[in-house]
mmCIF file with all atom_site columns, C-alpha atoms in Angstrom:
data_model
loop_
_atom_site.group_PDB
_atom_site.id
_atom_site.type_symbol
_atom_site.label_atom_id
_atom_site.label_alt_id
_atom_site.label_comp_id
_atom_site.label_asym_id
_atom_site.label_entity_id
_atom_site.label_seq_id
_atom_site.pdbx_PDB_ins_code
_atom_site.Cartn_x
_atom_site.Cartn_y
_atom_site.Cartn_z
_atom_site.occupancy
_atom_site.B_iso_or_equiv
_atom_site.pdbx_formal_charge
_atom_site.auth_seq_id
_atom_site.auth_comp_id
_atom_site.auth_asym_id
_atom_site.auth_atom_id
_atom_site.pdbx_PDB_model_num
ATOM 1   C CA . MET A 1 1   ? 19.103 -22.643 4.153   1.00 0.00 ? 235 MET A CA 1
ATOM 2   C CA . PRO A 1 2   ? 20.566 -26.116 4.754   1.00 0.00 ? 236 PRO A CA 1
ATOM 3   C CA . LEU A 1 3   ? 19.669 -27.709 8.049   1.00 0.00 ? 237 LEU A CA 1
ATOM 4   C CA . ALA A 1 4   ? 23.375 -28.072 8.927   1.00 0.00 ? 238 ALA A CA 1
ATOM 5   C CA . ASN A 1 5   ? 23.651 -24.272 9.197   1.00 0.00 ? 239 ASN A CA 1
ATOM 6   C CA . ILE A 1 6   ? 20.777 -23.895 11.656  1.00 0.00 ? 240 ILE A CA 1
ATOM 7   C CA . LYS A 1 7   ? 21.946 -23.055 15.159  1.00 0.00 ? 241 LYS A CA 1
ATOM 8   C CA . ILE A 1 8   ? 19.792 -24.289 18.010  1.00 0.00 ? 242 ILE A CA 1
ATOM 9   C CA . PRO A 1 9   ? 20.119 -22.420 21.300  1.00 0.00 ? 243 PRO A CA 1
ATOM 10  C CA . SER A 1 10  ? 21.344 -25.234 23.552  1.00 0.00 ? 244 SER A CA 1
ATOM 11  C CA . ARG A 1 11  ? 20.928 -23.351 26.859  1.00 0.00 ? 245 ARG A CA 1
ATOM 12  C CA . SER A 1 12  ? 17.158 -23.124 26.659  1.00 0.00 ? 246 SER A CA 1
ATOM 13  C CA . LEU A 1 13  ? 16.696 -26.741 25.521  1.00 0.00 ? 247 LEU A CA 1
ATOM 14  C CA . LEU A 1 14  ? 19.257 -28.323 27.873  1.00 0.00 ? 248 LEU A CA 1
ATOM 15  C CA . PRO A 1 15  ? 17.069 -28.484 31.009  1.00 0.00 ? 249 PRO A CA 1
ATOM 16  C CA . LEU A 1 16  ? 14.153 -29.902 29.054  1.00 0.00 ? 250 LEU A CA 1
ATOM 17  C CA . LEU A 1 17  ? 16.233 -32.557 27.307  1.00 0.00 ? 251 LEU A CA 1
ATOM 18  C CA . SER A 1 18  ? 18.008 -33.614 30.486  1.00 0.00 ? 252 SER A CA 1
ATOM 19  C CA . ALA A 1 19  ? 14.675 -33.881 32.303  1.00 0.00 ? 253 ALA A CA 1
ATOM 20  C CA . ALA A 1 20  ? 13.240 -35.935 29.461  1.00 0.00 ? 254 ALA A CA 1
ATOM 21  C CA . ARG A 1 21  ? 16.221 -38.312 29.568  1.00 0.00 ? 255 ARG A CA 1
ATOM 22  C CA . ARG A 1 22  ? 15.971 -38.623 33.335  1.00 0.00 ? 256 ARG A CA 1
ATOM 23  C CA . TYR A 1 23  ? 12.266 -39.445 33.202  1.00 0.00 ? 257 TYR A CA 1
ATOM 24  C CA . SER A 1 24  ? 12.589 -41.864 30.335  1.00 0.00 ? 258 SER A CA 1
ATOM 25  C CA . LEU A 1 25  ? 15.519 -43.700 31.962  1.00 0.00 ? 259 LEU A CA 1
ATOM 26  C CA . SER A 1 26  ? 13.999 -43.926 35.420  1.00 0.00 ? 260 SER A CA 1
ATOM 27  C CA . GLY A 1 27  ? 10.422 -44.524 34.279  1.00 0.00 ? 261 GLY A CA 1
ATOM 28  C CA . ALA A 1 28  ? 9.128  -42.187 37.006  1.00 0.00 ? 262 ALA A CA 1
ATOM 29  C CA . GLY A 1 29  ? 6.852  -39.259 36.220  1.00 0.00 ? 263 GLY A CA 1
ATOM 30  C CA . SER A 1 30  ? 6.529  -40.335 32.618  1.00 0.00 ? 264 SER A CA 1
ATOM 31  C CA . SER A 1 31  ? 3.313  -38.409 31.939  1.00 0.00 ? 265 SER A CA 1
ATOM 32  C CA . GLY A 1 32  ? 4.458  -34.738 32.267  1.00 0.00 ? 266 GLY A CA 1
ATOM 33  C CA . ALA A 1 33  ? 8.010  -34.425 30.946  1.00 0.00 ? 267 ALA A CA 1
ATOM 34  C CA . GLU A 1 34  ? 7.758  -37.217 28.448  1.00 0.00 ? 268 GLU A CA 1
ATOM 35  C CA . ASN A 1 35  ? 4.646  -35.696 26.894  1.00 0.00 ? 269 ASN A CA 1
ATOM 36  C CA . ARG A 1 36  ? 6.408  -32.363 26.590  1.00 0.00 ? 270 ARG A CA 1
ATOM 37  C CA . ALA A 1 37  ? 9.463  -33.950 24.983  1.00 0.00 ? 271 ALA A CA 1
ATOM 38  C CA . GLU A 1 38  ? 7.296  -35.983 22.613  1.00 0.00 ? 272 GLU A CA 1
ATOM 39  C CA . LYS A 1 39  ? 5.301  -32.897 21.720  1.00 0.00 ? 273 LYS A CA 1
ATOM 40  C CA . LEU A 1 40  ? 8.462  -30.919 20.965  1.00 0.00 ? 274 LEU A CA 1
ATOM 41  C CA . ASN A 1 41  ? 9.872  -33.782 18.892  1.00 0.00 ? 275 ASN A CA 1
ATOM 42  C CA . ARG A 1 42  ? 6.605  -34.047 16.961  1.00 0.00 ? 276 ARG A CA 1
ATOM 43  C CA . ILE A 1 43  ? 6.567  -30.280 16.285  1.00 0.00 ? 277 ILE A CA 1
ATOM 44  C CA . ALA A 1 44  ? 10.220 -30.330 15.201  1.00 0.00 ? 278 ALA A CA 1
ATOM 45  C CA . ASP A 1 45  ? 9.553  -33.247 12.836  1.00 0.00 ? 279 ASP A CA 1
ATOM 46  C CA . GLU A 1 46  ? 6.551  -31.472 11.338  1.00 0.00 ? 280 GLU A CA 1
ATOM 47  C CA . LEU A 1 47  ? 8.566  -28.295 10.815  1.00 0.00 ? 281 LEU A CA 1
ATOM 48  C CA . LEU A 1 48  ? 11.346 -30.233 9.114   1.00 0.00 ? 282 LEU A CA 1
ATOM 49  C CA . ASP A 1 49  ? 8.783  -31.785 6.756   1.00 0.00 ? 283 ASP A CA 1
ATOM 50  C CA . LEU A 1 50  ? 7.648  -28.363 5.475   1.00 0.00 ? 284 LEU A CA 1
ATOM 51  C CA . ASN A 1 51  ? 8.904  -27.120 2.129   1.00 0.00 ? 285 ASN A CA 1
ATOM 52  C CA . LYS A 1 52  ? 10.761 -23.816 1.805   1.00 0.00 ? 286 LYS A CA 1
ATOM 53  C CA . ILE A 1 53  ? 7.676  -21.669 1.110   1.00 0.00 ? 287 ILE A CA 1
ATOM 54  C CA . GLU A 1 54  ? 5.725  -23.237 3.966   1.00 0.00 ? 288 GLU A CA 1
ATOM 55  C CA . ARG A 1 55  ? 8.663  -22.623 6.346   1.00 0.00 ? 289 ARG A CA 1
ATOM 56  C CA . GLN A 1 56  ? 8.766  -18.969 5.292   1.00 0.00 ? 290 GLN A CA 1
ATOM 57  C CA . ASP A 1 57  ? 5.014  -18.598 5.859   1.00 0.00 ? 291 ASP A CA 1
ATOM 58  C CA . TYR A 1 58  ? 5.325  -20.314 9.227   1.00 0.00 ? 292 TYR A CA 1
ATOM 59  C CA . SER A 1 59  ? 8.170  -18.041 10.336  1.00 0.00 ? 293 SER A CA 1
ATOM 60  C CA . ILE A 1 60  ? 6.144  -14.943 9.424   1.00 0.00 ? 294 ILE A CA 1
ATOM 61  C CA . LEU A 1 61  ? 3.084  -16.221 11.267  1.00 0.00 ? 295 LEU A CA 1
ATOM 62  C CA . PHE A 1 62  ? 5.156  -17.236 14.294  1.00 0.00 ? 296 PHE A CA 1
ATOM 63  C CA . ARG A 1 63  ? 6.768  -13.782 14.519  1.00 0.00 ? 297 ARG A CA 1
ATOM 64  C CA . LEU A 1 64  ? 3.342  -12.156 14.232  1.00 0.00 ? 298 LEU A CA 1
ATOM 65  C CA . LYS A 1 65  ? 1.902  -14.336 16.985  1.00 0.00 ? 299 LYS A CA 1
ATOM 66  C CA . LEU A 1 66  ? 4.846  -13.440 19.240  1.00 0.00 ? 300 LEU A CA 1
ATOM 67  C CA . GLY A 1 67  ? 4.458  -9.742  18.451  1.00 0.00 ? 301 GLY A CA 1
ATOM 68  C CA . LEU A 1 68  ? 7.882  -9.409  16.858  1.00 0.00 ? 302 LEU A CA 1
ATOM 69  C CA . ASP A 1 69  ? 8.722  -7.359  13.814  1.00 0.00 ? 303 ASP A CA 1
ATOM 70  C CA . ARG A 1 70  ? 11.425 -8.277  11.293  1.00 0.00 ? 304 ARG A CA 1
ATOM 71  C CA . TRP A 1 71  ? 14.290 -7.394  13.646  1.00 0.00 ? 305 TRP A CA 1
ATOM 72  C CA . GLY A 1 72  ? 12.875 -8.937  16.787  1.00 0.00 ? 306 GLY A CA 1
ATOM 73  C CA . ALA A 1 73  ? 11.443 -5.824  18.438  1.00 0.00 ? 307 ALA A CA 1
ATOM 74  C CA . VAL A 1 74  ? 8.069  -6.208  20.091  1.00 0.00 ? 308 VAL A CA 1
ATOM 75  C CA . THR A 1 75  ? 5.247  -4.563  18.165  1.00 0.00 ? 309 THR A CA 1
ATOM 76  C CA . ASP A 1 76  ? 1.514  -4.275  18.668  1.00 0.00 ? 310 ASP A CA 1
ATOM 77  C CA . VAL A 1 77  ? -0.178 -7.464  17.538  1.00 0.00 ? 311 VAL A CA 1
ATOM 78  C CA . PRO A 1 78  ? -3.837 -7.566  16.549  1.00 0.00 ? 312 PRO A CA 1
ATOM 79  C CA . PRO A 1 79  ? -5.736 -9.550  19.201  1.00 0.00 ? 313 PRO A CA 1
ATOM 80  C CA . ALA A 1 80  ? -7.162 -12.113 16.777  1.00 0.00 ? 314 ALA A CA 1
ATOM 81  C CA . VAL A 1 81  ? -4.671 -13.164 14.119  1.00 0.00 ? 315 VAL A CA 1
ATOM 82  C CA . GLY A 1 82  ? -6.913 -15.965 12.867  1.00 0.00 ? 316 GLY A CA 1
ATOM 83  C CA . GLY A 1 83  ? -6.414 -19.626 12.074  1.00 0.00 ? 317 GLY A CA 1
ATOM 84  C CA . ALA A 1 84  ? -3.110 -21.433 12.020  1.00 0.00 ? 318 ALA A CA 1
ATOM 85  C CA . GLY A 1 85  ? -1.268 -20.218 8.945   1.00 0.00 ? 319 GLY A CA 1
ATOM 86  C CA . SER A 1 86  ? -4.179 -19.366 6.719   1.00 0.00 ? 320 SER A CA 1
ATOM 87  C CA . PRO A 1 87  ? -3.287 -16.794 4.044   1.00 0.00 ? 321 PRO A CA 1
ATOM 88  C CA . ASP A 1 88  ? -6.150 -14.566 5.199   1.00 0.00 ? 322 ASP A CA 1
ATOM 89  C CA . SER A 1 89  ? -4.796 -14.391 8.732   1.00 0.00 ? 323 SER A CA 1
ATOM 90  C CA . VAL A 1 90  ? -1.305 -13.416 7.583   1.00 0.00 ? 324 VAL A CA 1
ATOM 91  C CA . ALA A 1 91  ? -2.725 -10.789 5.213   1.00 0.00 ? 325 ALA A CA 1
ATOM 92  C CA . ALA A 1 92  ? -4.992 -9.373  7.912   1.00 0.00 ? 326 ALA A CA 1
ATOM 93  C CA . ALA A 1 93  ? -2.116 -9.093  10.351  1.00 0.00 ? 327 ALA A CA 1
ATOM 94  C CA . THR A 1 94  ? 0.116  -7.250  7.879   1.00 0.00 ? 328 THR A CA 1
ATOM 95  C CA . GLU A 1 95  ? -2.341 -4.619  6.679   1.00 0.00 ? 329 GLU A CA 1
ATOM 96  C CA . VAL A 1 96  ? -0.851 -1.740  4.703   1.00 0.00 ? 330 VAL A CA 1
ATOM 97  C CA . LYS A 1 97  ? -0.726 1.549   6.556   1.00 0.00 ? 331 LYS A CA 1
ATOM 98  C CA . GLU A 1 98  ? -2.477 4.553   5.047   1.00 0.00 ? 332 GLU A CA 1
ATOM 99  C CA . LYS A 1 99  ? -0.361 6.342   2.474   1.00 0.00 ? 333 LYS A CA 1
ATOM 100 C CA . THR A 1 100 ? 0.894  9.777   3.547   1.00 0.00 ? 334 THR A CA 1
ATOM 101 C CA . ALA A 1 101 ? 3.086  10.885  0.620   1.00 0.00 ? 335 ALA A CA 1
ATOM 102 C CA . PHE A 1 102 ? 1.654  11.183  -2.878  1.00 0.00 ? 336 PHE A CA 1
ATOM 103 C CA . ASP A 1 103 ? 3.012  11.780  -6.370  1.00 0.00 ? 337 ASP A CA 1
ATOM 104 C CA . VAL A 1 104 ? 1.111  13.977  -8.832  1.00 0.00 ? 338 VAL A CA 1
ATOM 105 C CA . LYS A 1 105 ? 1.245  12.444  -12.300 1.00 0.00 ? 339 LYS A CA 1
ATOM 106 C CA . LEU A 1 106 ? 0.235  14.367  -15.420 1.00 0.00 ? 340 LEU A CA 1
ATOM 107 C CA . GLU A 1 107 ? -1.357 11.765  -17.706 1.00 0.00 ? 341 GLU A CA 1
ATOM 108 C CA . LYS A 1 108 ? -2.406 13.924  -20.662 1.00 0.00 ? 342 LYS A CA 1
ATOM 109 C CA . PHE A 1 109 ? -3.750 17.376  -21.532 1.00 0.00 ? 343 PHE A CA 1
ATOM 110 C CA . ASP A 1 110 ? -5.721 19.166  -24.203 1.00 0.00 ? 344 ASP A CA 1
ATOM 111 C CA . ALA A 1 111 ? -3.522 20.606  -26.936 1.00 0.00 ? 345 ALA A CA 1
ATOM 112 C CA . ALA A 1 112 ? -5.363 23.921  -26.690 1.00 0.00 ? 346 ALA A CA 1
ATOM 113 C CA . ALA A 1 113 ? -4.617 24.123  -22.970 1.00 0.00 ? 347 ALA A CA 1
ATOM 114 C CA . LYS A 1 114 ? -0.890 23.374  -23.224 1.00 0.00 ? 348 LYS A CA 1
ATOM 115 C CA . ILE A 1 115 ? 0.215  26.912  -22.301 1.00 0.00 ? 349 ILE A CA 1
ATOM 116 C CA . LYS A 1 116 ? -2.088 27.001  -19.264 1.00 0.00 ? 350 LYS A CA 1
ATOM 117 C CA . VAL A 1 117 ? -0.797 23.606  -18.105 1.00 0.00 ? 351 VAL A CA 1
ATOM 118 C CA . ILE A 1 118 ? 2.802  24.795  -18.449 1.00 0.00 ? 352 ILE A CA 1
ATOM 119 C CA . LYS A 1 119 ? 1.996  27.889  -16.374 1.00 0.00 ? 353 LYS A CA 1
ATOM 120 C CA . GLU A 1 120 ? 0.418  25.790  -13.615 1.00 0.00 ? 354 GLU A CA 1
ATOM 121 C CA . VAL A 1 121 ? 3.379  23.371  -13.585 1.00 0.00 ? 355 VAL A CA 1
ATOM 122 C CA . ARG A 1 122 ? 5.736  26.343  -13.276 1.00 0.00 ? 356 ARG A CA 1
ATOM 123 C CA . ALA A 1 123 ? 3.647  27.730  -10.417 1.00 0.00 ? 357 ALA A CA 1
ATOM 124 C CA . PHE A 1 124 ? 3.977  24.734  -8.108  1.00 0.00 ? 358 PHE A CA 1
ATOM 125 C CA . THR A 1 125 ? 7.414  23.430  -9.168  1.00 0.00 ? 359 THR A CA 1
ATOM 126 C CA . ASP A 1 126 ? 9.370  26.719  -9.314  1.00 0.00 ? 360 ASP A CA 1
ATOM 127 C CA . LEU A 1 127 ? 10.875 25.644  -12.655 1.00 0.00 ? 361 LEU A CA 1
ATOM 128 C CA . GLY A 1 128 ? 11.755 27.874  -15.565 1.00 0.00 ? 362 GLY A CA 1
ATOM 129 C CA . LEU A 1 129 ? 9.649  28.065  -18.695 1.00 0.00 ? 363 LEU A CA 1
ATOM 130 C CA . LYS A 1 130 ? 11.890 25.715  -20.685 1.00 0.00 ? 364 LYS A CA 1
ATOM 131 C CA . GLU A 1 131 ? 12.009 23.020  -17.961 1.00 0.00 ? 365 GLU A CA 1
ATOM 132 C CA . ALA A 1 132 ? 8.264  23.178  -17.341 1.00 0.00 ? 366 ALA A CA 1
ATOM 133 C CA . LYS A 1 133 ? 7.582  22.894  -21.093 1.00 0.00 ? 367 LYS A CA 1
ATOM 134 C CA . GLU A 1 134 ? 9.848  19.840  -21.336 1.00 0.00 ? 368 GLU A CA 1
ATOM 135 C CA . ILE A 1 135 ? 8.078  18.165  -18.422 1.00 0.00 ? 369 ILE A CA 1
ATOM 136 C CA . VAL A 1 136 ? 4.611  18.825  -19.855 1.00 0.00 ? 370 VAL A CA 1
ATOM 137 C CA . GLU A 1 137 ? 5.630  17.517  -23.270 1.00 0.00 ? 371 GLU A CA 1
ATOM 138 C CA . LYS A 1 138 ? 6.862  14.255  -21.728 1.00 0.00 ? 372 LYS A CA 1
ATOM 139 C CA . ALA A 1 139 ? 3.353  13.389  -20.469 1.00 0.00 ? 373 ALA A CA 1
ATOM 140 C CA . PRO A 1 140 ? 2.616  10.953  -18.866 1.00 0.00 ? 374 PRO A CA 1
ATOM 141 C CA . VAL A 1 141 ? 5.118  12.103  -16.255 1.00 0.00 ? 375 VAL A CA 1
ATOM 142 C CA . VAL A 1 142 ? 5.264  12.684  -12.500 1.00 0.00 ? 376 VAL A CA 1
ATOM 143 C CA . VAL A 1 143 ? 5.379  16.444  -11.971 1.00 0.00 ? 377 VAL A CA 1
ATOM 144 C CA . LYS A 1 144 ? 5.549  16.538  -8.156  1.00 0.00 ? 378 LYS A CA 1
ATOM 145 C CA . LYS A 1 145 ? 6.772  13.791  -5.804  1.00 0.00 ? 379 LYS A CA 1
ATOM 146 C CA . GLY A 1 146 ? 6.248  13.111  -2.108  1.00 0.00 ? 380 GLY A CA 1
ATOM 147 C CA . VAL A 1 147 ? 3.640  15.747  -1.266  1.00 0.00 ? 381 VAL A CA 1
ATOM 148 C CA . THR A 1 148 ? 0.894  15.543  1.337   1.00 0.00 ? 382 THR A CA 1
ATOM 149 C CA . LYS A 1 149 ? -2.572 14.434  0.346   1.00 0.00 ? 383 LYS A CA 1
ATOM 150 C CA . GLU A 1 150 ? -4.060 17.920  0.696   1.00 0.00 ? 384 GLU A CA 1
ATOM 151 C CA . GLU A 1 151 ? -1.319 19.545  -1.381  1.00 0.00 ? 385 GLU A CA 1
ATOM 152 C CA . ALA A 1 152 ? -1.543 16.817  -4.043  1.00 0.00 ? 386 ALA A CA 1
ATOM 153 C CA . GLU A 1 153 ? -5.313 17.236  -4.309  1.00 0.00 ? 387 GLU A CA 1
ATOM 154 C CA . ALA A 1 154 ? -4.950 21.021  -4.618  1.00 0.00 ? 388 ALA A CA 1
ATOM 155 C CA . ILE A 1 155 ? -2.377 20.653  -7.423  1.00 0.00 ? 389 ILE A CA 1
ATOM 156 C CA . ALA A 1 156 ? -4.541 18.062  -9.181  1.00 0.00 ? 390 ALA A CA 1
ATOM 157 C CA . ALA A 1 157 ? -7.592 20.326  -8.964  1.00 0.00 ? 391 ALA A CA 1
ATOM 158 C CA . LYS A 1 158 ? -5.706 23.274  -10.496 1.00 0.00 ? 392 LYS A CA 1
ATOM 159 C CA . LEU A 1 159 ? -4.370 21.141  -13.338 1.00 0.00 ? 393 LEU A CA 1
ATOM 160 C CA . LYS A 1 160 ? -7.819 19.662  -14.021 1.00 0.00 ? 394 LYS A CA 1
ATOM 161 C CA . GLU A 1 161 ? -9.296 23.181  -14.197 1.00 0.00 ? 395 GLU A CA 1
ATOM 162 C CA . VAL A 1 162 ? -6.972 24.096  -17.050 1.00 0.00 ? 396 VAL A CA 1
ATOM 163 C CA . GLY A 1 163 ? -7.678 20.903  -19.015 1.00 0.00 ? 397 GLY A CA 1
ATOM 164 C CA . ALA A 1 164 ? -5.181 18.277  -17.856 1.00 0.00 ? 398 ALA A CA 1
ATOM 165 C CA . THR A 1 165 ? -5.782 14.704  -16.772 1.00 0.00 ? 399 THR A CA 1
ATOM 166 C CA . VAL A 1 166 ? -4.041 14.066  -13.439 1.00 0.00 ? 400 VAL A CA 1
ATOM 167 C CA . VAL A 1 167 ? -3.593 10.950  -11.297 1.00 0.00 ? 401 VAL A CA 1
ATOM 168 C CA . LEU A 1 168 ? -2.451 10.746  -7.675  1.00 0.00 ? 402 LEU A CA 1
ATOM 169 C CA . GLU A 1 169 ? -0.122 7.839   -6.966  1.00 0.00 ? 403 GLU A CA 1
#
């Protein structure tokens, strides 16, 4: 995104900038407000020097540190996010949640057990004989989508008993 399109919220920066001008013009109280203004200018310059990928990484890390999700809602933030912008800290903060829906995929089956596999596929999919046969012959194919872990394991166990190779995805 070009820098010309970036909108800076002027309301929140206005008091700080006016105070910095006042202090720099009058020379009084130069330690507090001037240091803040210099610090903000230094940070802004450093951010403008980042390349596109670094800016993206920084924005993700900044949102995580503030406890914001993608749309700005406050979320639970892990207490220790880690160092400033290290890839490990970003990865640790965005851990993948445990999978709840599984797909049962029929990889292959013994030719002698084809009829038994078709019967089992019919049993848990409520398909007709022709449809179940077509699915089994297409192996490798997903035979059941979006089932719970327990149900997927039960289906996989039944198919393995009759001679099929099954994978849970």
